C-alpha cells in the first residue's frame, strides 16, 4: 500500500509541492500498476517505496529543478507504464500529452490509467517512434522526453527528428551519460540536436545518480533519419571509442 501521507512526505523531501488531490491520483496510479502488473509484466519495480522513488519522483525531480522548461505540450517516447509522461501530466494538468509506445499491452494499461485518473488532453499511440518520425510526426513536437527507451545513439535518432526547430529533447539517463554522449555525437549532429544543458540529481533515499541531458533542435534532421523500424537498434550510428 502506498498512502497519501507517505506520498506527500516524500514529495516534500524533494521540494515538489503536492496537494491531497494529486497525492490521491498517485495512490490510485500505484494501485492500478500493481493490479495490472499481476496480469502482465509492466515493470520490475513494484514495491511502494521503489515505485514512489524510481518511477514517480524520478519522473518529476528534474522538471522541478530546472528553469529550462517547456510545459505546454509533451511527447513521451517509449513511455512503458507511463514514465515520465503521466507523472508530469498529473503535475501539470494543462499539458497536452502524447504517448507513443510500440507495446500494445503498455498502451492498454495507459488507456485504463487515463480513464481511471480522469486525465484529459492525452493522445495514446500504439506505434514505433521510427514510423512516427518518418511520417506525420516529423518535426512537429516542441518537447520530447524518453527514459530507458534505448542507448542515446538510438534514442537520439528516434527522438530528434520528431522535434520542431527550437524544441527540446530530454534524455533521462543514469551515471553513464557522458560515455553515451560521446558515442552519440555524430547522430545527434545529423539529427539537428545540440546539447544545451544537463540536470543532475540523486534520488532521495537510494541516492542513485541521475542526469537529464537537454538537447535543443537547432536545425532540421537529415532526411535519412530515423531509418526504418528496427534499423537504429540493429545498426546504431555510433562512434567507436578507442581507449
Ligand atoms: N519510459 C519507461 C519505459 C521504459 S521501457 C520507463 O522509464 O519506465 C522501454 C519502452 O519503450 C517499452 O515500453 C517499449 O515498448 C518502448 N519502445 C522501445 N522501442 C520503441 C520504439 N522504437 N518505438 C516506440 N516504443 C518503443
PDB file of C-alpha atoms and ligand atoms in Angstrom:
ATOM      1  CA  UNK A   1       0.000   0.000   0.000  1.00  0.00           C
ATOM      2  CA  UNK A   2       1.082   3.494  -0.758  1.00  0.00           C
ATOM      3  CA  UNK A   3      -0.668   6.060   1.427  1.00  0.00           C
ATOM      4  CA  UNK A   4      -1.420   9.712   0.715  1.00  0.00           C
ATOM      5  CA  UNK A   5       0.675  10.898   3.642  1.00  0.00           C
ATOM      6  CA  UNK A   6       3.724   8.902   2.511  1.00  0.00           C
ATOM      7  CA  UNK A   7       3.399  10.437  -0.932  1.00  0.00           C
ATOM      8  CA  UNK A   8       3.112  13.981   0.418  1.00  0.00           C
ATOM      9  CA  UNK A   9       6.082  13.460   2.748  1.00  0.00           C
ATOM     10  CA  UNK A  10       8.396  12.030   0.074  1.00  0.00           C
ATOM     11  CA  UNK A  11       7.451  14.708  -2.471  1.00  0.00           C
ATOM     12  CA  UNK A  12       8.195  17.388   0.119  1.00  0.00           C
ATOM     13  CA  UNK A  13      11.659  15.888   0.670  1.00  0.00           C
ATOM     14  CA  UNK A  14      12.341  16.659  -2.982  1.00  0.00           C
ATOM     15  CA  UNK A  15      10.772  20.135  -2.776  1.00  0.00           C
ATOM     16  CA  UNK A  16       7.961  19.124  -5.071  1.00  0.00           C
ATOM     17  CA  UNK A  17       4.716  20.767  -3.983  1.00  0.00           C
ATOM     18  CA  UNK A  18       1.761  18.381  -3.977  1.00  0.00           C
ATOM     19  CA  UNK A  19      -1.814  18.692  -2.720  1.00  0.00           C
ATOM     20  CA  UNK A  20      -4.054  15.901  -1.434  1.00  0.00           C
ATOM     21  CA  UNK A  21      -5.902  15.549  -4.681  1.00  0.00           C
ATOM     22  CA  UNK A  22      -2.732  14.940  -6.678  1.00  0.00           C
ATOM     23  CA  UNK A  23      -1.379  12.617  -3.982  1.00  0.00           C
ATOM     24  CA  UNK A  24      -4.611  10.615  -4.305  1.00  0.00           C
ATOM     25  CA  UNK A  25      -4.020  10.325  -8.052  1.00  0.00           C
ATOM     26  CA  UNK A  26      -0.533   8.894  -7.452  1.00  0.00           C
ATOM     27  CA  UNK A  27      -2.031   6.490  -4.918  1.00  0.00           C
ATOM     28  CA  UNK A  28      -4.530   5.229  -7.471  1.00  0.00           C
ATOM     29  CA  UNK A  29      -1.790   5.064 -10.143  1.00  0.00           C
ATOM     30  CA  UNK A  30       0.191   2.806  -7.794  1.00  0.00           C
ATOM     31  CA  UNK A  31      -2.823   0.572  -7.133  1.00  0.00           C
ATOM     32  CA  UNK A  32      -3.570   0.120 -10.817  1.00  0.00           C
ATOM     33  CA  UNK A  33       0.085  -0.544 -11.611  1.00  0.00           C
ATOM     34  CA  UNK A  34       0.222  -3.343  -9.014  1.00  0.00           C
ATOM     35  CA  UNK A  35      -3.129  -4.761 -10.106  1.00  0.00           C
ATOM     36  CA  UNK A  36      -2.295  -4.852 -13.831  1.00  0.00           C
ATOM     37  CA  UNK A  37       1.302  -5.935 -13.259  1.00  0.00           C
ATOM     38  CA  UNK A  38      -0.101  -9.209 -11.905  1.00  0.00           C
ATOM     39  CA  UNK A  39      -1.710  -9.909 -15.273  1.00  0.00           C
ATOM     40  CA  UNK A  40       1.186  -8.908 -17.495  1.00  0.00           C
ATOM     41  CA  UNK A  41       4.636  -7.562 -16.942  1.00  0.00           C
ATOM     42  CA  UNK A  42       4.676  -3.766 -16.926  1.00  0.00           C
ATOM     43  CA  UNK A  43       7.553  -3.007 -14.580  1.00  0.00           C
ATOM     44  CA  UNK A  44      10.121  -4.754 -12.419  1.00  0.00           C
ATOM     45  CA  UNK A  45       9.920  -2.020  -9.820  1.00  0.00           C
ATOM     46  CA  UNK A  46       6.810  -2.656  -7.769  1.00  0.00           C
ATOM     47  CA  UNK A  47       7.324  -2.091  -4.018  1.00  0.00           C
ATOM     48  CA  UNK A  48       5.635   1.111  -2.778  1.00  0.00           C
ATOM     49  CA  UNK A  49       8.943   2.768  -1.781  1.00  0.00           C
ATOM     50  CA  UNK A  50      10.616   1.958  -5.078  1.00  0.00           C
ATOM     51  CA  UNK A  51       7.712   2.982  -7.298  1.00  0.00           C
ATOM     52  CA  UNK A  52       7.468   6.251  -5.423  1.00  0.00           C
ATOM     53  CA  UNK A  53      11.173   6.961  -5.729  1.00  0.00           C
ATOM     54  CA  UNK A  54      12.250   5.387  -9.017  1.00  0.00           C
ATOM     55  CA  UNK A  55       9.115   5.991 -11.071  1.00  0.00           C
ATOM     56  CA  UNK A  56       7.088   8.885  -9.650  1.00  0.00           C
ATOM     57  CA  UNK A  57       9.801  11.112  -8.187  1.00  0.00           C
ATOM     58  CA  UNK A  58      12.385  10.302 -10.851  1.00  0.00           C
ATOM     59  CA  UNK A  59       9.870  11.499 -13.454  1.00  0.00           C
ATOM     60  CA  UNK A  60       9.467  14.859 -11.689  1.00  0.00           C
ATOM     61  CA  UNK A  61      12.617  15.935  -9.834  1.00  0.00           C
ATOM     62  CA  UNK A  62      14.406  17.171 -12.955  1.00  0.00           C
ATOM     63  CA  UNK A  63      11.466  19.249 -14.070  1.00  0.00           C
ATOM     64  CA  UNK A  64      11.184  20.760 -10.631  1.00  0.00           C
ATOM     65  CA  UNK A  65      14.889  21.611 -10.555  1.00  0.00           C
ATOM     66  CA  UNK A  66      15.351  23.353 -13.878  1.00  0.00           C
ATOM     67  CA  UNK A  67      14.308  26.747 -15.108  1.00  0.00           C
ATOM     68  CA  UNK A  68      14.798  25.475 -18.653  1.00  0.00           C
ATOM     69  CA  UNK A  69      11.159  24.460 -19.014  1.00  0.00           C
ATOM     70  CA  UNK A  70       8.772  23.901 -21.875  1.00  0.00           C
ATOM     71  CA  UNK A  71       5.494  22.845 -20.451  1.00  0.00           C
ATOM     72  CA  UNK A  72       2.670  23.227 -22.951  1.00  0.00           C
ATOM     73  CA  UNK A  73       2.931  20.026 -24.906  1.00  0.00           C
ATOM     74  CA  UNK A  74       4.945  16.885 -24.488  1.00  0.00           C
ATOM     75  CA  UNK A  75       5.624  13.733 -26.472  1.00  0.00           C
ATOM     76  CA  UNK A  76       6.811  10.910 -24.215  1.00  0.00           C
ATOM     77  CA  UNK A  77       8.510   8.250 -26.338  1.00  0.00           C
ATOM     78  CA  UNK A  78       8.519   4.644 -25.124  1.00  0.00           C
ATOM     79  CA  UNK A  79       6.606   5.587 -22.022  1.00  0.00           C
ATOM     80  CA  UNK A  80       6.048   1.982 -20.892  1.00  0.00           C
ATOM     81  CA  UNK A  81       3.846   2.120 -17.807  1.00  0.00           C
ATOM     82  CA  UNK A  82       3.771   5.921 -18.160  1.00  0.00           C
ATOM     83  CA  UNK A  83       7.161   7.331 -17.178  1.00  0.00           C
ATOM     84  CA  UNK A  84       7.918  10.197 -17.147  1.00  0.00           C
ATOM     85  CA  UNK A  85       4.817  11.334 -19.120  1.00  0.00           C
ATOM     86  CA  UNK A  86       1.980  10.536 -16.719  1.00  0.00           C
ATOM     87  CA  UNK A  87       3.558  11.948 -13.515  1.00  0.00           C
ATOM     88  CA  UNK A  88       4.361  15.119 -15.489  1.00  0.00           C
ATOM     89  CA  UNK A  89       0.750  15.283 -16.655  1.00  0.00           C
ATOM     90  CA  UNK A  90      -0.557  14.887 -13.089  1.00  0.00           C
ATOM     91  CA  UNK A  91       1.826  17.611 -12.008  1.00  0.00           C
ATOM     92  CA  UNK A  92       0.967  19.909 -14.956  1.00  0.00           C
ATOM     93  CA  UNK A  93      -2.758  19.446 -15.626  1.00  0.00           C
ATOM     94  CA  UNK A  94      -2.802  21.710 -18.713  1.00  0.00           C
ATOM     95  CA  UNK A  95      -0.092  19.749 -20.514  1.00  0.00           C
ATOM     96  CA  UNK A  96      -1.096  18.344 -23.910  1.00  0.00           C
ATOM     97  CA  UNK A  97       0.477  14.916 -23.667  1.00  0.00           C
ATOM     98  CA  UNK A  98       1.120  12.406 -26.444  1.00  0.00           C
ATOM     99  CA  UNK A  99       2.451   8.984 -25.563  1.00  0.00           C
ATOM    100  CA  UNK A 100       3.940   6.618 -28.102  1.00  0.00           C
ATOM    101  CA  UNK A 101       4.808   3.045 -27.301  1.00  0.00           C
ATOM    102  CA  UNK A 102       5.423   0.028 -29.520  1.00  0.00           C
ATOM    103  CA  UNK A 103       3.834  -2.332 -26.997  1.00  0.00           C
ATOM    104  CA  UNK A 104       0.080  -2.883 -27.168  1.00  0.00           C
ATOM    105  CA  UNK A 105      -0.122  -4.086 -23.559  1.00  0.00           C
ATOM    106  CA  UNK A 106       1.528  -0.894 -22.304  1.00  0.00           C
ATOM    107  CA  UNK A 107      -0.896   1.217 -24.323  1.00  0.00           C
ATOM    108  CA  UNK A 108      -3.818  -0.825 -22.966  1.00  0.00           C
ATOM    109  CA  UNK A 109      -2.616  -0.209 -19.418  1.00  0.00           C
ATOM    110  CA  UNK A 110      -2.261   3.510 -20.129  1.00  0.00           C
ATOM    111  CA  UNK A 111      -5.766   3.646 -21.575  1.00  0.00           C
ATOM    112  CA  UNK A 112      -7.119   2.174 -18.330  1.00  0.00           C
ATOM    113  CA  UNK A 113      -4.997   4.550 -16.267  1.00  0.00           C
ATOM    114  CA  UNK A 114      -6.097   7.643 -18.186  1.00  0.00           C
ATOM    115  CA  UNK A 115      -9.733   6.634 -17.725  1.00  0.00           C
ATOM    116  CA  UNK A 116      -9.426   5.870 -14.013  1.00  0.00           C
ATOM    117  CA  UNK A 117      -7.424   9.013 -13.233  1.00  0.00           C
ATOM    118  CA  UNK A 118      -9.814  11.060 -15.408  1.00  0.00           C
ATOM    119  CA  UNK A 119      -6.951  12.704 -17.257  1.00  0.00           C
ATOM    120  CA  UNK A 120      -7.732  14.710 -20.365  1.00  0.00           C
ATOM    121  CA  UNK A 121      -5.772  16.064 -23.340  1.00  0.00           C
ATOM    122  CA  UNK A 122      -3.848  12.830 -23.723  1.00  0.00           C
ATOM    123  CA  UNK A 123      -3.275  11.011 -27.006  1.00  0.00           C
ATOM    124  CA  UNK A 124      -2.077   7.411 -26.825  1.00  0.00           C
ATOM    125  CA  UNK A 125      -0.430   5.970 -29.924  1.00  0.00           C
ATOM    126  CA  UNK A 126       0.464   2.336 -30.394  1.00  0.00           C
ATOM    127  CA  UNK A 127       3.282   2.954 -32.824  1.00  0.00           C
ATOM    128  CA  UNK A 128       7.005   2.763 -33.297  1.00  0.00           C
ATOM    129  CA  UNK A 129       8.896   6.004 -32.939  1.00  0.00           C
ATOM    130  CA  UNK A 130      10.663   5.334 -36.266  1.00  0.00           C
ATOM    131  CA  UNK A 131       7.312   5.248 -38.113  1.00  0.00           C
ATOM    132  CA  UNK A 132       6.101   8.414 -36.427  1.00  0.00           C
ATOM    133  CA  UNK A 133       9.344  10.191 -37.288  1.00  0.00           C
ATOM    134  CA  UNK A 134       9.248   9.069 -40.941  1.00  0.00           C
ATOM    135  CA  UNK A 135       5.625  10.132 -41.245  1.00  0.00           C
ATOM    136  CA  UNK A 136       3.189  12.616 -39.764  1.00  0.00           C
ATOM    137  CA  UNK A 137       5.047  13.248 -36.532  1.00  0.00           C
ATOM    138  CA  UNK A 138       8.212  14.548 -38.168  1.00  0.00           C
ATOM    139  CA  UNK A 139       9.436  17.976 -36.959  1.00  0.00           C
ATOM    140  CA  UNK A 140       6.189  18.535 -35.080  1.00  0.00           C
ATOM    141  CA  UNK A 141       6.700  18.479 -31.303  1.00  0.00           C
ATOM    142  CA  UNK A 142       8.208  21.136 -29.065  1.00  0.00           C
ATOM    143  CA  UNK A 143       9.191  18.861 -26.174  1.00  0.00           C
ATOM    144  CA  UNK A 144      10.101  15.162 -26.306  1.00  0.00           C
ATOM    145  CA  UNK A 145      11.111  13.024 -23.329  1.00  0.00           C
ATOM    146  CA  UNK A 146      12.485   9.483 -23.217  1.00  0.00           C
ATOM    147  CA  UNK A 147      13.509   7.443 -20.204  1.00  0.00           C
ATOM    148  CA  UNK A 148      15.056   3.992 -20.590  1.00  0.00           C
ATOM    149  CA  UNK A 149      13.942   3.868 -24.221  1.00  0.00           C
ATOM    150  CA  UNK A 150      17.340   2.870 -25.628  1.00  0.00           C
ATOM    151  CA  UNK A 151      21.009   3.877 -25.523  1.00  0.00           C
ATOM    152  CA  UNK A 152      21.469   7.500 -26.536  1.00  0.00           C
ATOM    153  CA  UNK A 153      22.765   6.623 -30.024  1.00  0.00           C
ATOM    154  CA  UNK A 154      19.383   5.028 -30.703  1.00  0.00           C
ATOM    155  CA  UNK A 155      17.173   7.333 -28.611  1.00  0.00           C
ATOM    156  CA  UNK A 156      18.605  10.431 -30.348  1.00  0.00           C
ATOM    157  CA  UNK A 157      17.817   9.008 -33.787  1.00  0.00           C
ATOM    158  CA  UNK A 158      14.254   8.255 -32.677  1.00  0.00           C
ATOM    159  CA  UNK A 159      13.561  11.476 -30.787  1.00  0.00           C
ATOM    160  CA  UNK A 160      15.329  14.358 -32.526  1.00  0.00           C
ATOM    161  CA  UNK A 161      13.593  14.084 -35.955  1.00  0.00           C
ATOM    162  CA  UNK A 162      10.253  14.470 -34.141  1.00  0.00           C
ATOM    163  CA  UNK A 163      11.163  17.899 -32.768  1.00  0.00           C
ATOM    164  CA  UNK A 164      10.315  21.228 -34.310  1.00  0.00           C
ATOM    165  CA  UNK A 165      13.207  23.617 -34.694  1.00  0.00           C
ATOM    166  CA  UNK A 166      13.676  25.312 -31.349  1.00  0.00           C
ATOM    167  CA  UNK A 167      12.181  22.332 -29.463  1.00  0.00           C
ATOM    168  CA  UNK A 168      13.840  20.305 -26.714  1.00  0.00           C
ATOM    169  CA  UNK A 169      14.636  16.628 -26.189  1.00  0.00           C
ATOM    170  CA  UNK A 170      15.129  15.448 -22.608  1.00  0.00           C
ATOM    171  CA  UNK A 171      17.034  12.147 -22.370  1.00  0.00           C
ATOM    172  CA  UNK A 172      16.728  10.668 -18.857  1.00  0.00           C
ATOM    173  CA  UNK A 173      19.984   8.885 -18.091  1.00  0.00           C
ATOM    174  CA  UNK A 174      21.992   7.284 -15.302  1.00  0.00           C
ATOM    175  CA  UNK A 175      25.666   7.633 -14.412  1.00  0.00           C
ATOM    176  CA  UNK A 176      26.902   6.524 -17.883  1.00  0.00           C
ATOM    177  CA  UNK A 177      25.507   9.582 -19.602  1.00  0.00           C
ATOM    178  CA  UNK A 178      28.864  11.038 -20.626  1.00  0.00           C
ATOM    179  CA  UNK A 179      30.141   7.937 -22.427  1.00  0.00           C
ATOM    180  CA  UNK A 180      26.750   7.538 -24.127  1.00  0.00           C
ATOM    181  CA  UNK A 181      27.040  11.134 -25.201  1.00  0.00           C
ATOM    182  CA  UNK A 182      30.466  10.625 -26.727  1.00  0.00           C
ATOM    183  CA  UNK A 183      29.248   7.657 -28.745  1.00  0.00           C
ATOM    184  CA  UNK A 184      26.189   9.546 -29.945  1.00  0.00           C
ATOM    185  CA  UNK A 185      27.901  12.760 -31.089  1.00  0.00           C
ATOM    186  CA  UNK A 186      27.516  12.121 -34.802  1.00  0.00           C
ATOM    187  CA  UNK A 187      23.863  11.044 -34.800  1.00  0.00           C
ATOM    188  CA  UNK A 188      22.930  13.986 -32.561  1.00  0.00           C
ATOM    189  CA  UNK A 189      24.557  16.389 -35.002  1.00  0.00           C
ATOM    190  CA  UNK A 190      22.994  14.774 -38.069  1.00  0.00           C
ATOM    191  CA  UNK A 191      19.560  14.859 -36.465  1.00  0.00           C
ATOM    192  CA  UNK A 192      19.905  18.575 -35.722  1.00  0.00           C
ATOM    193  CA  UNK A 193      20.418  18.394 -31.961  1.00  0.00           C
ATOM    194  CA  UNK A 194      22.763  20.311 -29.694  1.00  0.00           C
ATOM    195  CA  UNK A 195      23.339  19.636 -26.014  1.00  0.00           C
ATOM    196  CA  UNK A 196      22.455  22.841 -24.200  1.00  0.00           C
ATOM    197  CA  UNK A 197      22.023  21.836 -20.586  1.00  0.00           C
ATOM    198  CA  UNK A 198      22.091  18.970 -18.117  1.00  0.00           C
ATOM    199  CA  UNK A 199      20.129  18.429 -14.929  1.00  0.00           C
ATOM    200  CA  UNK A 200      21.951  16.410 -12.280  1.00  0.00           C
ATOM    201  CA  UNK A 201      20.218  14.984  -9.255  1.00  0.00           C
ATOM    202  CA  UNK A 202      20.163  11.972  -6.991  1.00  0.00           C
ATOM    203  CA  UNK A 203      17.140  10.054  -5.753  1.00  0.00           C
ATOM    204  CA  UNK A 204      16.245  10.995  -2.167  1.00  0.00           C
ATOM    205  CA  UNK A 205      16.609   7.613  -0.429  1.00  0.00           C
ATOM    206  CA  UNK A 206      18.724   5.303  -2.580  1.00  0.00           C
ATOM    207  CA  UNK A 207      20.928   8.281  -3.617  1.00  0.00           C
ATOM    208  CA  UNK A 208      21.117   6.840  -7.126  1.00  0.00           C
ATOM    209  CA  UNK A 209      22.636   9.351  -9.531  1.00  0.00           C
ATOM    210  CA  UNK A 210      20.567  10.624 -12.419  1.00  0.00           C
ATOM    211  CA  UNK A 211      21.225  13.013 -15.253  1.00  0.00           C
ATOM    212  CA  UNK A 212      18.873  14.529 -17.780  1.00  0.00           C
ATOM    213  CA  UNK A 213      20.566  15.624 -20.992  1.00  0.00           C
ATOM    214  CA  UNK A 214      18.714  18.501 -22.629  1.00  0.00           C
ATOM    215  CA  UNK A 215      19.146  18.883 -26.380  1.00  0.00           C
ATOM    216  CA  UNK A 216      17.850  21.745 -28.458  1.00  0.00           C
ATOM    217  CA  UNK A 217      16.792  21.191 -32.057  1.00  0.00           C
ATOM    218  CA  UNK A 218      18.855  23.768 -33.885  1.00  0.00           C
ATOM    219  CA  UNK A 219      18.304  22.639 -37.488  1.00  0.00           C
ATOM    220  CA  UNK A 220      16.187  20.145 -39.415  1.00  0.00           C
ATOM    221  CA  UNK A 221      17.172  16.486 -39.164  1.00  0.00           C
ATOM    222  CA  UNK A 222      18.936  14.852 -42.120  1.00  0.00           C
ATOM    223  CA  UNK A 223      16.238  13.125 -44.244  1.00  0.00           C
ATOM    224  CA  UNK A 224      17.980   9.765 -43.802  1.00  0.00           C
ATOM    225  CA  UNK A 225      16.885   9.634 -40.149  1.00  0.00           C
ATOM    226  CA  UNK A 226      15.212   7.931 -38.472  1.00  0.00           C
ATOM    227  CA  UNK A 227      15.988   4.846 -40.505  1.00  0.00           C
ATOM    228  CA  UNK A 228      13.295   2.161 -40.945  1.00  0.00           C
ATOM    229  CA  UNK A 229      11.818   0.465 -37.859  1.00  0.00           C
ATOM    230  CA  UNK A 230      14.391  -1.731 -36.157  1.00  0.00           C
ATOM    231  CA  UNK A 231      17.452  -0.416 -38.020  1.00  0.00           C
ATOM    232  CA  UNK A 232      18.523   2.221 -35.460  1.00  0.00           C
ATOM    233  CA  UNK A 233      18.744  -0.531 -32.822  1.00  0.00           C
ATOM    234  CA  UNK A 234      20.372  -3.082 -35.133  1.00  0.00           C
ATOM    235  CA  UNK A 235      22.924  -0.713 -36.627  1.00  0.00           C
ATOM    236  CA  UNK A 236      23.319   2.255 -34.280  1.00  0.00           C
ATOM    237  CA  UNK A 237      25.284   5.059 -35.861  1.00  0.00           C
ATOM    238  CA  UNK A 238      27.869   5.318 -33.166  1.00  0.00           C
ATOM    239  CA  UNK A 239      31.401   6.392 -32.827  1.00  0.00           C
ATOM    240  CA  UNK A 240      33.713   3.617 -31.766  1.00  0.00           C
ATOM    241  CA  UNK A 241      35.581   4.770 -28.705  1.00  0.00           C
ATOM    242  CA  UNK A 242      39.198   3.660 -28.676  1.00  0.00           C
ATOM    243  CA  UNK A 243      40.743   3.521 -25.240  1.00  0.00           C
TER     244      UNK A 243
HETATM  245  N1  LIG B   1       9.917   5.022 -20.140  1.00  0.00           N
HETATM  246  C1  LIG B   1       9.510   3.905 -19.312  1.00  0.00           C
HETATM  247  C2  LIG B   1       9.609   2.559 -20.031  1.00  0.00           C
HETATM  248  C3  LIG B   1      10.984   2.133 -20.448  1.00  0.00           C
HETATM  249  S1  LIG B   1      10.991   0.537 -21.216  1.00  0.00           S
HETATM  250  C4  LIG B   1      10.293   3.906 -18.028  1.00  0.00           C
HETATM  251  O1  LIG B   1      11.260   4.646 -17.936  1.00  0.00           O
HETATM  252  O2  LIG B   1       9.920   3.180 -17.104  1.00  0.00           O
HETATM  253  C5  LIG B   1      11.085   0.998 -22.926  1.00  0.00           C
HETATM  254  C6  LIG B   1       9.725   1.193 -23.578  1.00  0.00           C
HETATM  255  O3  LIG B   1       9.953   1.701 -24.871  1.00  0.00           O
HETATM  256  C7  LIG B   1       8.929  -0.094 -23.737  1.00  0.00           C
HETATM  257  O4  LIG B   1       7.614   0.096 -23.267  1.00  0.00           O
HETATM  258  C8  LIG B   1       8.949  -0.361 -25.244  1.00  0.00           C
HETATM  259  O5  LIG B   1       7.745  -0.935 -25.721  1.00  0.00           O
HETATM  260  C9  LIG B   1       9.136   1.037 -25.812  1.00  0.00           C
HETATM  261  N2  LIG B   1       9.864   1.083 -27.085  1.00  0.00           N
HETATM  262  C10 LIG B   1      11.079   0.536 -27.354  1.00  0.00           C
HETATM  263  N3  LIG B   1      11.450   0.832 -28.628  1.00  0.00           N
HETATM  264  C11 LIG B   1      10.455   1.600 -29.152  1.00  0.00           C
HETATM  265  C12 LIG B   1      10.254   2.222 -30.412  1.00  0.00           C
HETATM  266  N4  LIG B   1      11.144   2.085 -31.392  1.00  0.00           N
HETATM  267  N5  LIG B   1       9.127   2.941 -30.602  1.00  0.00           N
HETATM  268  C13 LIG B   1       8.214   3.054 -29.617  1.00  0.00           C
HETATM  269  N6  LIG B   1       8.344   2.485 -28.403  1.00  0.00           N
HETATM  270  C14 LIG B   1       9.444   1.766 -28.173  1.00  0.00           C
END
